[in-house]
Amino acid sequence: MNDARRRVLQLAVPAAVLGLAAATRLIGLEQPGELVFDETYYVKDAESLRQLGYEGRWPEGADALWAAGTPGSPSELASFVAHPPLGKWVIALGLAVLGPENPAGWRLGTALAGIALVGLVMLLAHLLLGRLVLTGIAGLLIAVDGNAIVMSRVALLDGVLALLVVLAAVLIVLDRRQVRGELDEWMLARRSADPPRSTDWGPALWGRPWLVAAGIAFGLAVGVKWSALYLLAAFALLTVAADAGERRRAGVALWASGTLLRQAPISFVLMIPSAAAAHLLTWWGWFATTGGYGRTREVTDENRLPGILGGLPDALQNWWEYQTAIYGYHVGVTGGHNYEAPAIGWPLLLRPTYMHYRDLGNGSAEAITGIPNPLIWWGAVLAVIAIIVVLVVQAVLRRRGGSRALLPASGWAIAVVLTGVGAGWLPWLLYPERTMFFFYTIVITPFLVLALTIVLGALLGPSSHPDGEPVDPVRRTAGRIVVIGVLVVIVAVSAFFLPLWTGAPTPIDQIRLRYWMPTWI
């Protein structure tokens, strides 16, 4: 491929995928013209933030007023809310652009976040895998996935959360690239000095702007939903482990202790305070006004924070009290719901969340359900299992004399993908009694898609071997046929399910054809 053609494809492939993502997320965004599922909370909270700077209370029957295009205003009486405000501020941007009278305005912010998510998944795939074809495959899979489409077309918080988590992962990957180069330069300079200088402990790297930026992105993600804390912790630990691995590769003698005692504390200082500051900033509306929940609580000797924390300004003490109340709410959410889906069943896709259903009375209905493309979902779950099995097999073979890599991804790339999947799913298993929903999986969907992309890349085969051995053309052709066939079937399945992702009026008997499992109803 000549350079001119390559440059055209480097622009055309992402542009085409983003165009598809925009079409599936923006066309018919105004339908249905009523608040669906938890939009009844978040859209009204977003408009309240826009008007008051904090979440006020709406009158009884407010949903009907919104559906009629006359939403009105909330009272100034503060409402207790269970999630931080940033995701609702994103929804408020759409309300500001198109107006609260327009249902498309309710969802514009999350739709744009969903399109941006597709772009970031492609960027992450490019950084990790380095092949345009795999970048395009990853983008296509997330662009046509039902869970990603639905979470872009309804004004819920989780799509915004997924966007910020993937952004943070991108920044973590960029930090790793910088650290690798700086570490090699440091080692070369120390060894080339006359006389050579000690490299036993490795460097103390303070100049890591990408790590600071990743902390900010994770802090903003926590400003959407607290569950991002698990991902922050997991990727922070991954960064420490990667630092240790890089030092060992570079030849640092005390690579483990040098990481834990020298670099890890620095990384903590760079990442965690920036995350905390960013999260606190997301509450600016609550701090800037006096009407928010608990904002003007009187701080006395009886309710003041203990120790030196008691010297904090009253606003910070009241904010902390508010966070304590939110925590108490979350750990106590155990009430039943028709569409609750325990995390243990997420891999099997047992109970996707029905967002909206309306019988139109003419044999057709509007339906919105967060069923992912089943082939993408089950294929991605199997891909994660396959990757883990291959890693184990390769480790065994390597002990017996080495083997060629079976996956088109480095160990670092696989670690990023598995960390995203694990940190987005495993912590929920610790709370089996808590009410949870399948749409929470939108946070792990980008990483699942990357896992499936890696396996498809393995089927596709390499364009060349590192050792110069020629690629078998028959194997290459067969791989292309298989991967293209898989992608064609996936796109066809997405087209089949699209009416249930967009709320388009559909004959009821056709809707029933899309219930592949009885628990999907």
mmCIF file of C-alpha atoms in Angstrom, residues 21 24-25 142-154 442 494 498 501-502:
data_model
loop_
_atom_site.group_PDB
_atom_site.id
_atom_site.type_symbol
_atom_site.label_atom_id
_atom_site.label_comp_id
_atom_site.label_asym_id
_atom_site.label_seq_id
_atom_site.Cartn_x
_atom_site.Cartn_y
_atom_site.Cartn_z
ATOM 1 C CA ALA A 21 -22.195 5.810 14.993
ATOM 2 C CA THR A 24 -27.494 5.109 14.853
ATOM 3 C CA ARG A 25 -27.406 7.553 17.753
ATOM 4 C CA ILE A 142 -18.949 -0.559 19.370
ATOM 5 C CA ALA A 143 -20.771 1.536 16.746
ATOM 6 C CA VAL A 144 -23.322 -1.203 15.997
ATOM 7 C CA ASP A 145 -23.661 -2.688 19.482
ATOM 8 C CA GLY A 146 -27.116 -2.392 20.966
ATOM 9 C CA ASN A 147 -26.064 -1.653 24.522
ATOM 10 C CA ALA A 148 -23.858 1.210 23.306
ATOM 11 C CA ILE A 149 -26.593 2.527 21.001
ATOM 12 C CA VAL A 150 -29.317 2.457 23.659
ATOM 13 C CA MET A 151 -27.108 4.074 26.288
ATOM 14 C CA SER A 152 -26.468 6.871 23.781
ATOM 15 C CA ARG A 153 -30.147 7.342 22.963
ATOM 16 C CA VAL A 154 -31.497 7.584 26.517
ATOM 17 C CA ILE A 442 -21.720 -0.256 29.153
ATOM 18 C CA SER A 494 -27.603 -5.295 14.540
ATOM 19 C CA LEU A 498 -32.234 -1.891 15.551
ATOM 20 C CA TRP A 501 -32.810 -0.027 20.201
ATOM 21 C CA THR A 502 -34.427 3.067 18.684
#
